[in-house]
Amino acid sequence: MAVQKPSIPKGTRDFTPVEMVKRNFIFETIKSVFQRFGYLPIETPAMENLSSLLGKYGEEGDKLLFKILNSGDYLSKVSGEISNTESNKLALEICEKGLRYDLTVPFARFVVQNLNEITFPFKRYQIQPVWRADRPQKGRYREFYQCDVDVIGSNSLLNEVELIQIIDKVFQSLKIGTVIKMNNRKILLGIAEMIGEPEKFIDITVAIDKLEKIGIDKVKEELLSRGINESAIEKLKPVFDLKGSNKDKINDLKKIISSSEVGLKGIQEVETILGYFDKLTINTDLELDLTLARGLNYYTGAIFEVKAKDVEIGSICGGGRYDDLTGVFGLKDVSGVGVSFGADRIYDVMEQLNIFPTEIVSSTKVMFVNFGEKEEMYCLPLLQKLRENGVNAEIFPEPAKMKKQMSYANNKNIPFVVLVGENEMSQGFLTVKNMISGEQSEIKFEELLNRVL
Amino acid sequence: MAVQKPSIPKGTRDFTPVEMVKRNFIFETIKSVFQRFGYLPIETPAMENLSSLLGKYGEEGDKLLFKILNSGDYLSKVSGEISNTESNKLALEICEKGLRYDLTVPFARFVVQNLNEITFPFKRYQIQPVWRADRPQKGRYREFYQCDVDVIGSNSLLNEVELIQIIDKVFQSLKIGTVIKMNNRKILLGIAEMIGEPEKFIDITVAIDKLEKIGIDKVKEELLSRGINESAIEKLKPVFDLKGSNKDKINDLKKIISSSEVGLKGIQEVETILGYFDKLTINTDLELDLTLARGLNYYTGAIFEVKAKDVEIGSICGGGRYDDLTGVFGLKDVSGVGVSFGADRIYDVMEQLNIFPTEIVSSTKVMFVNFGEKEEMYCLPLLQKLRENGVNAEIFPEPAKMKKQMSYANNKNIPFVVLVGENEMSQGFLTVKNMISGEQSEIKFEELLNRVL
């Protein structure tokens, strides 16, 4: 076999042990908070039927789906000559499966397909990779993990409150200072009614969603290009100008959209959610941001986005309430609400702030140096005792040069190295080197056990 | 959008919370043992370049790879008319990526590609799904998890010894009674030399590998059909007839293949490995099985297979030493050894033996019944206190009928349900129902905390 230069598809990544340990720290933290609030894990296959995926993410999304070629003689279904422009049509004939694009559509499919196995309200979390054939760039990958937490089958706003508590607890545990921005799609609909363009609701949310990225003038341009007239756009100004505390904003907004029933309903939802936090303390700032829109069409109530305070980066968590996610799979009128944590961005934030706990980088606590057969036989039962006491420990597998063994321990961030030679064996003690302080001491095995437990 | 019947590709599975919790128990047990022995986690992308995968698993394997259609205008590279028989050729032109088929080839690719980031000997574990377009059947899936543990860059047989200890510890922790069967490919090569057919080594191992499945007569037929003559096959008989303890078998075998240098080297390796266990205790039977062959061509030394004692099922773990896995990616002469745990079969064994610990099925420990707004507001701070003390707890999100709330708690196996109404609020106690015993008691919050901590 010819020698190949090893490589991986663009936009994908290997994770080395150092990265894995940090990523697992994030995943485990998020998981334990999810469980603390009564959420349970599910997993779905990496591959879904293409029919489950197509049309769910808009035209652009369809293009970004990874399609899997049918096994066997996949061309037998295709007849006639094939022109280059027929690629898309042909893909549908030769591909029946595609890779998961997010965790939301598979979740909706899961709920309907496993209806007999689940109890409503169904509180689930799901931490799995998703794939998008997007143009790879800094911080954007073609394979990345999502950490989703949703409750489906309950209209209660208490669910929104709990999700805010979950967000608060996750970022407090990770020691990332954040702001939670909240809005409500009903308020946005109210605003669309107020400016006289209710049927342009989606266009308005899509444009407003870009406010932070492109600025107010470009948003106005976009609104114009989407067919909203200048006088209507002018009416948006007071909304963009809202200032002060959440309560100030709410009071002003009530006047602005007083004529919109749905808008007032949205305000009432926001007030109810905020009301809970008069009694419940959280550490994160919770800010009503009336320019927050979130692009996805399926949101119908509260929407959330979380920003890191000390790092310039997009949102690190987001979500909201949706009222008919499972409808397309045949289950109507089931409301849900959920948020998704962006593990990759959270990783980047923690790297930039240098706040990964130092103690997580080491997996092995004790390494025995290997001096040869006799010493090995002396050390192995000690090693076994350490492991039986729950201590991660290893012995270098061969009597290599001292320098090589020590640099192995260094590279693996192993804090304690044990040296056992003739002297130690005959007198029954161990020479233990603390790799952090450099200090070397001659101690009994029981003393070592005490130090590392 | 038309309503779709939810379904998933054949051979794939959803995992419900109940299954996930059990599966995670297996994964966490395996992981903690791996870490106990100094192994570190890595992950590789689900997609590899097709060129990394093709030709690595034999002709049959090539057919079983899931190929991913190139994004965009994938047909632009293909010219001319396409006939049905050109499917395979075309797949290579329109697909550059494929889904991971196992964890071994990606590991070899990883080692060569990340050479600067790793320290040899490199002890890694990897727990990720793999995909094979195999015909799905009972217990065989198209997506399934592998749990691989390998050390690469060390010839020392101590690594084999540690892997045996790892196997022992994993199945002891899972409470599965097992037998570890061990052999050595050098011994098999010695046997091939002894019967005068060294160049038919691969044919002989492939045939012997089927011994347990198809019986000795069919194996003889297969050997004949692979061009090994009757007198040579006759010479195999004493090998198949070896009986007694490991030491008995070794002594008899030494005589049988005394003329084969490589065979004697294999025996010596086996003796060395077994020698370690004169001093180190394990709970699992370790049995030299000279008919164990393992089909994969890349093994060159020790080979292992683990059988569950009380369940009729194939091997639940297997592996061995390989001497040139990274050669195809340009890194020559690096020896490694590793084993792979079959999570799905282990799951089936544990289900059949009904040995999943009962305490793992519940994730939430305490549920508050929801009686309405006022009671909710009274309970939420208590709930928060429970969570701050590390107790998984939830409140039913809306004041639904009592029956619905209790059946939710039942379905989720929640052991404690707390009821707080007018009485409880005014007098400052909680009514707590133990869902297992049915017993109901009126206690203070601190008492509840004590019970559930």
PDB file of N, CA and C in Angstrom, chain A residues 105-170:
ATOM      1  N   VAL A 105     -34.298  19.423  15.241  1.00  0.00           N
ATOM      2  CA  VAL A 105     -35.144  18.624  14.356  1.00  0.00           C
ATOM      3  C   VAL A 105     -35.096  17.144  14.757  1.00  0.00           C
ATOM      4  N   PRO A 106     -33.912  16.567  15.011  1.00  0.00           N
ATOM      5  CA  PRO A 106     -33.908  15.184  15.497  1.00  0.00           C
ATOM      6  C   PRO A 106     -34.687  15.013  16.803  1.00  0.00           C
ATOM      7  N   PHE A 107     -34.651  16.032  17.664  1.00  0.00           N
ATOM      8  CA  PHE A 107     -35.403  15.952  18.926  1.00  0.00           C
ATOM      9  C   PHE A 107     -36.903  15.891  18.639  1.00  0.00           C
ATOM     10  N   ALA A 108     -37.372  16.758  17.726  1.00  0.00           N
ATOM     11  CA  ALA A 108     -38.789  16.747  17.368  1.00  0.00           C
ATOM     12  C   ALA A 108     -39.173  15.371  16.798  1.00  0.00           C
ATOM     13  N   ARG A 109     -38.331  14.863  15.906  1.00  0.00           N
ATOM     14  CA  ARG A 109     -38.574  13.553  15.319  1.00  0.00           C
ATOM     15  C   ARG A 109     -38.581  12.471  16.401  1.00  0.00           C
ATOM     16  N   PHE A 110     -37.650  12.559  17.320  1.00  0.00           N
ATOM     17  CA  PHE A 110     -37.544  11.600  18.427  1.00  0.00           C
ATOM     18  C   PHE A 110     -38.824  11.583  19.269  1.00  0.00           C
ATOM     19  N   VAL A 111     -39.316  12.773  19.602  1.00  0.00           N
ATOM     20  CA  VAL A 111     -40.493  12.868  20.474  1.00  0.00           C
ATOM     21  C   VAL A 111     -41.688  12.165  19.839  1.00  0.00           C
ATOM     22  N   VAL A 112     -41.902  12.423  18.542  1.00  0.00           N
ATOM     23  CA  VAL A 112     -43.059  11.825  17.893  1.00  0.00           C
ATOM     24  C   VAL A 112     -42.856  10.322  17.732  1.00  0.00           C
ATOM     25  N   GLN A 113     -41.634   9.919  17.392  1.00  0.00           N
ATOM     26  CA  GLN A 113     -41.376   8.499  17.142  1.00  0.00           C
ATOM     27  C   GLN A 113     -41.387   7.671  18.428  1.00  0.00           C
ATOM     28  N   ASN A 114     -41.038   8.287  19.551  1.00  0.00           N
ATOM     29  CA  ASN A 114     -40.940   7.547  20.815  1.00  0.00           C
ATOM     30  C   ASN A 114     -42.020   7.959  21.806  1.00  0.00           C
ATOM     31  N   LEU A 115     -43.156   8.384  21.250  1.00  0.00           N
ATOM     32  CA  LEU A 115     -44.242   8.924  22.070  1.00  0.00           C
ATOM     33  C   LEU A 115     -44.628   8.003  23.229  1.00  0.00           C
ATOM     34  N   ASN A 116     -44.579   6.686  23.003  1.00  0.00           N
ATOM     35  CA  ASN A 116     -45.009   5.753  24.040  1.00  0.00           C
ATOM     36  C   ASN A 116     -43.992   5.593  25.160  1.00  0.00           C
ATOM     37  N   GLU A 117     -42.776   6.021  24.900  1.00  0.00           N
ATOM     38  CA  GLU A 117     -41.714   5.802  25.880  1.00  0.00           C
ATOM     39  C   GLU A 117     -41.480   7.010  26.768  1.00  0.00           C
ATOM     40  N   ILE A 118     -42.094   8.139  26.432  1.00  0.00           N
ATOM     41  CA  ILE A 118     -41.761   9.342  27.190  1.00  0.00           C
ATOM     42  C   ILE A 118     -42.974   9.899  27.928  1.00  0.00           C
ATOM     43  N   THR A 119     -42.689  10.621  28.993  1.00  0.00           N
ATOM     44  CA  THR A 119     -43.721  11.241  29.819  1.00  0.00           C
ATOM     45  C   THR A 119     -43.635  12.749  29.639  1.00  0.00           C
ATOM     46  N   PHE A 120     -44.775  13.389  29.364  1.00  0.00           N
ATOM     47  CA  PHE A 120     -44.789  14.845  29.262  1.00  0.00           C
ATOM     48  C   PHE A 120     -45.061  15.471  30.625  1.00  0.00           C
ATOM     49  N   PRO A 121     -44.547  16.654  30.902  1.00  0.00           N
ATOM     50  CA  PRO A 121     -43.545  17.377  30.110  1.00  0.00           C
ATOM     51  C   PRO A 121     -42.228  16.601  30.050  1.00  0.00           C
ATOM     52  N   PHE A 122     -41.649  16.531  28.848  1.00  0.00           N
ATOM     53  CA  PHE A 122     -40.429  15.760  28.639  1.00  0.00           C
ATOM     54  C   PHE A 122     -39.232  16.705  28.707  1.00  0.00           C
ATOM     55  N   LYS A 123     -38.422  16.514  29.739  1.00  0.00           N
ATOM     56  CA  LYS A 123     -37.234  17.345  29.931  1.00  0.00           C
ATOM     57  C   LYS A 123     -36.022  16.567  29.471  1.00  0.00           C
ATOM     58  N   ARG A 124     -35.459  16.966  28.344  1.00  0.00           N
ATOM     59  CA  ARG A 124     -34.322  16.197  27.858  1.00  0.00           C
ATOM     60  C   ARG A 124     -33.128  17.106  27.588  1.00  0.00           C
ATOM     61  N   TYR A 125     -31.934  16.523  27.742  1.00  0.00           N
ATOM     62  CA  TYR A 125     -30.763  17.213  27.204  1.00  0.00           C
ATOM     63  C   TYR A 125     -30.064  16.303  26.217  1.00  0.00           C
ATOM     64  N   GLN A 126     -29.282  16.877  25.343  1.00  0.00           N
ATOM     65  CA  GLN A 126     -28.629  16.101  24.288  1.00  0.00           C
ATOM     66  C   GLN A 126     -27.321  16.808  23.952  1.00  0.00           C
ATOM     67  N   ILE A 127     -26.240  16.087  24.057  1.00  0.00           N
ATOM     68  CA  ILE A 127     -24.915  16.648  23.768  1.00  0.00           C
ATOM     69  C   ILE A 127     -24.277  15.771  22.708  1.00  0.00           C
ATOM     70  N   GLN A 128     -24.300  16.218  21.471  1.00  0.00           N
ATOM     71  CA  GLN A 128     -23.767  15.408  20.375  1.00  0.00           C
ATOM     72  C   GLN A 128     -23.242  16.331  19.277  1.00  0.00           C
ATOM     73  N   PRO A 129     -22.390  15.793  18.401  1.00  0.00           N
ATOM     74  CA  PRO A 129     -21.903  16.634  17.298  1.00  0.00           C
ATOM     75  C   PRO A 129     -22.969  16.824  16.227  1.00  0.00           C
ATOM     76  N   VAL A 130     -22.864  17.930  15.502  1.00  0.00           N
ATOM     77  CA  VAL A 130     -23.691  18.174  14.321  1.00  0.00           C
ATOM     78  C   VAL A 130     -22.754  18.549  13.180  1.00  0.00           C
ATOM     79  N   TRP A 131     -23.257  18.455  11.948  1.00  0.00           N
ATOM     80  CA  TRP A 131     -22.403  18.669  10.784  1.00  0.00           C
ATOM     81  C   TRP A 131     -23.041  19.653   9.811  1.00  0.00           C
ATOM     82  N   ARG A 132     -22.268  20.615   9.352  1.00  0.00           N
ATOM     83  CA  ARG A 132     -22.751  21.565   8.361  1.00  0.00           C
ATOM     84  C   ARG A 132     -21.670  21.832   7.333  1.00  0.00           C
ATOM     85  N   ALA A 133     -22.042  21.758   6.056  1.00  0.00           N
ATOM     86  CA  ALA A 133     -21.078  21.937   4.978  1.00  0.00           C
ATOM     87  C   ALA A 133     -20.831  23.419   4.721  1.00  0.00           C
ATOM     88  N   ASP A 134     -20.697  24.168   5.787  1.00  0.00           N
ATOM     89  CA  ASP A 134     -20.459  25.607   5.738  1.00  0.00           C
ATOM     90  C   ASP A 134     -19.009  25.871   5.333  1.00  0.00           C
ATOM     91  N   ARG A 135     -18.735  27.087   4.850  1.00  0.00           N
ATOM     92  CA  ARG A 135     -17.352  27.436   4.554  1.00  0.00           C
ATOM     93  C   ARG A 135     -16.595  27.529   5.879  1.00  0.00           C
ATOM     94  N   PRO A 136     -15.564  26.673   6.072  1.00  0.00           N
ATOM     95  CA  PRO A 136     -14.860  26.708   7.362  1.00  0.00           C
ATOM     96  C   PRO A 136     -14.089  28.024   7.512  1.00  0.00           C
ATOM     97  N   GLN A 137     -14.075  28.570   8.713  1.00  0.00           N
ATOM     98  CA  GLN A 137     -13.251  29.745   9.004  1.00  0.00           C
ATOM     99  C   GLN A 137     -12.980  29.760  10.497  1.00  0.00           C
ATOM    100  N   LYS A 138     -12.218  30.753  10.955  1.00  0.00           N
ATOM    101  CA  LYS A 138     -11.842  30.801  12.360  1.00  0.00           C
ATOM    102  C   LYS A 138     -13.075  30.659  13.262  1.00  0.00           C
ATOM    103  N   GLY A 139     -13.072  29.653  14.106  1.00  0.00           N
ATOM    104  CA  GLY A 139     -14.174  29.476  15.035  1.00  0.00           C
ATOM    105  C   GLY A 139     -15.410  28.836  14.425  1.00  0.00           C
ATOM    106  N   ARG A 140     -15.381  28.569  13.115  1.00  0.00           N
ATOM    107  CA  ARG A 140     -16.536  27.899  12.500  1.00  0.00           C
ATOM    108  C   ARG A 140     -16.092  26.579  11.890  1.00  0.00           C
ATOM    109  N   TYR A 141     -16.689  25.502  12.341  1.00  0.00           N
ATOM    110  CA  TYR A 141     -16.273  24.175  11.926  1.00  0.00           C
ATOM    111  C   TYR A 141     -17.396  23.465  11.192  1.00  0.00           C
ATOM    112  N   ARG A 142     -17.026  22.395  10.486  1.00  0.00           N
ATOM    113  CA  ARG A 142     -18.046  21.610   9.787  1.00  0.00           C
ATOM    114  C   ARG A 142     -18.569  20.491  10.671  1.00  0.00           C
ATOM    115  N   GLU A 143     -17.841  20.209  11.715  1.00  0.00           N
ATOM    116  CA  GLU A 143     -18.313  19.273  12.750  1.00  0.00           C
ATOM    117  C   GLU A 143     -18.149  19.961  14.089  1.00  0.00           C
ATOM    118  N   PHE A 144     -19.219  20.133  14.829  1.00  0.00           N
ATOM    119  CA  PHE A 144     -19.098  20.757  16.144  1.00  0.00           C
ATOM    120  C   PHE A 144     -20.205  20.244  17.065  1.00  0.00           C
ATOM    121  N   TYR A 145     -19.943  20.347  18.369  1.00  0.00           N
ATOM    122  CA  TYR A 145     -20.885  19.825  19.348  1.00  0.00           C
ATOM    123  C   TYR A 145     -21.927  20.868  19.712  1.00  0.00           C
ATOM    124  N   GLN A 146     -23.165  20.427  19.884  1.00  0.00           N
ATOM    125  CA  GLN A 146     -24.187  21.250  20.495  1.00  0.00           C
ATOM    126  C   GLN A 146     -24.602  20.615  21.820  1.00  0.00           C
ATOM    127  N   CYS A 147     -24.955  21.447  22.786  1.00  0.00           N
ATOM    128  CA  CYS A 147     -25.444  20.971  24.079  1.00  0.00           C
ATOM    129  C   CYS A 147     -26.821  21.571  24.256  1.00  0.00           C
ATOM    130  N   ASP A 148     -27.847  20.802  23.948  1.00  0.00           N
ATOM    131  CA  ASP A 148     -29.213  21.322  23.963  1.00  0.00           C
ATOM    132  C   ASP A 148     -29.964  20.843  25.188  1.00  0.00           C
ATOM    133  N   VAL A 149     -30.761  21.734  25.746  1.00  0.00           N
ATOM    134  CA  VAL A 149     -31.628  21.356  26.857  1.00  0.00           C
ATOM    135  C   VAL A 149     -33.011  21.926  26.547  1.00  0.00           C
ATOM    136  N   ASP A 150     -34.019  21.068  26.517  1.00  0.00           N
ATOM    137  CA  ASP A 150     -35.379  21.476  26.153  1.00  0.00           C
ATOM    138  C   ASP A 150     -36.394  20.794  27.054  1.00  0.00           C
ATOM    139  N   VAL A 151     -37.504  21.498  27.261  1.00  0.00           N
ATOM    140  CA  VAL A 151     -38.650  20.830  27.873  1.00  0.00           C
ATOM    141  C   VAL A 151     -39.810  20.996  26.904  1.00  0.00           C
ATOM    142  N   ILE A 152     -40.473  19.896  26.605  1.00  0.00           N
ATOM    143  CA  ILE A 152     -41.536  19.936  25.606  1.00  0.00           C
ATOM    144  C   ILE A 152     -42.816  19.387  26.233  1.00  0.00           C
ATOM    145  N   GLY A 153     -43.947  20.035  25.920  1.00  0.00           N
ATOM    146  CA  GLY A 153     -45.220  19.588  26.481  1.00  0.00           C
ATOM    147  C   GLY A 153     -45.650  20.359  27.702  1.00  0.00           C
ATOM    148  N   SER A 154     -45.183  21.573  27.870  1.00  0.00           N
ATOM    149  CA  SER A 154     -45.641  22.419  28.977  1.00  0.00           C
ATOM    150  C   SER A 154     -45.588  23.881  28.554  1.00  0.00           C
ATOM    151  N   ASN A 155     -46.709  24.603  28.751  1.00  0.00           N
ATOM    152  CA  ASN A 155     -46.750  26.023  28.403  1.00  0.00           C
ATOM    153  C   ASN A 155     -46.255  26.914  29.521  1.00  0.00           C
ATOM    154  N   SER A 156     -46.056  26.345  30.702  1.00  0.00           N
ATOM    155  CA  SER A 156     -45.753  27.160  31.876  1.00  0.00           C
ATOM    156  C   SER A 156     -44.476  27.980  31.685  1.00  0.00           C
ATOM    157  N   LEU A 157     -44.558  29.264  32.062  1.00  0.00           N
ATOM    158  CA  LEU A 157     -43.387  30.135  31.966  1.00  0.00           C
ATOM    159  C   LEU A 157     -42.337  29.796  33.013  1.00  0.00           C
ATOM    160  N   LEU A 158     -42.709  28.943  33.968  1.00  0.00           N
ATOM    161  CA  LEU A 158     -41.729  28.475  34.938  1.00  0.00           C
ATOM    162  C   LEU A 158     -40.575  27.762  34.232  1.00  0.00           C
ATOM    163  N   ASN A 159     -40.885  27.158  33.091  1.00  0.00           N
ATOM    164  CA  ASN A 159     -39.817  26.511  32.325  1.00  0.00           C
ATOM    165  C   ASN A 159     -38.788  27.524  31.839  1.00  0.00           C
ATOM    166  N   GLU A 160     -39.264  28.671  31.373  1.00  0.00           N
ATOM    167  CA  GLU A 160     -38.349  29.733  30.959  1.00  0.00           C
ATOM    168  C   GLU A 160     -37.483  30.168  32.142  1.00  0.00           C
ATOM    169  N   VAL A 161     -38.146  30.298  33.299  1.00  0.00           N
ATOM    170  CA  VAL A 161     -37.427  30.716  34.507  1.00  0.00           C
ATOM    171  C   VAL A 161     -36.322  29.722  34.837  1.00  0.00           C
ATOM    172  N   GLU A 162     -36.646  28.421  34.749  1.00  0.00           N
ATOM    173  CA  GLU A 162     -35.645  27.397  35.064  1.00  0.00           C
ATOM    174  C   GLU A 162     -34.493  27.414  34.074  1.00  0.00           C
ATOM    175  N   LEU A 163     -34.808  27.670  32.813  1.00  0.00           N
ATOM    176  CA  LEU A 163     -33.724  27.725  31.823  1.00  0.00           C
ATOM    177  C   LEU A 163     -32.782  28.890  32.134  1.00  0.00           C
ATOM    178  N   ILE A 164     -33.346  30.009  32.595  1.00  0.00           N
ATOM    179  CA  ILE A 164     -32.496  31.133  32.994  1.00  0.00           C
ATOM    180  C   ILE A 164     -31.631  30.732  34.188  1.00  0.00           C
ATOM    181  N   GLN A 165     -32.222  30.000  35.126  1.00  0.00           N
ATOM    182  CA  GLN A 165     -31.444  29.506  36.270  1.00  0.00           C
ATOM    183  C   GLN A 165     -30.325  28.559  35.814  1.00  0.00           C
ATOM    184  N   ILE A 166     -30.657  27.718  34.830  1.00  0.00           N
ATOM    185  CA  ILE A 166     -29.657  26.775  34.306  1.00  0.00           C
ATOM    186  C   ILE A 166     -28.496  27.531  33.664  1.00  0.00           C
ATOM    187  N   ILE A 167     -28.836  28.521  32.825  1.00  0.00           N
ATOM    188  CA  ILE A 167     -27.794  29.331  32.183  1.00  0.00           C
ATOM    189  C   ILE A 167     -26.917  29.980  33.248  1.00  0.00           C
ATOM    190  N   ASP A 168     -27.569  30.556  34.245  1.00  0.00           N
ATOM    191  CA  ASP A 168     -26.857  31.218  35.335  1.00  0.00           C
ATOM    192  C   ASP A 168     -25.888  30.256  36.016  1.00  0.00           C
ATOM    193  N   LYS A 169     -26.395  29.064  36.325  1.00  0.00           N
ATOM    194  CA  LYS A 169     -25.609  28.076  37.077  1.00  0.00           C
ATOM    195  C   LYS A 169     -24.436  27.547  36.234  1.00  0.00           C
ATOM    196  N   VAL A 170     -24.684  27.305  34.944  1.00  0.00           N
ATOM    197  CA  VAL A 170     -23.613  26.788  34.075  1.00  0.00           C
ATOM    198  C   VAL A 170     -22.457  27.779  34.031  1.00  0.00           C
TER     199      VAL A 170
END
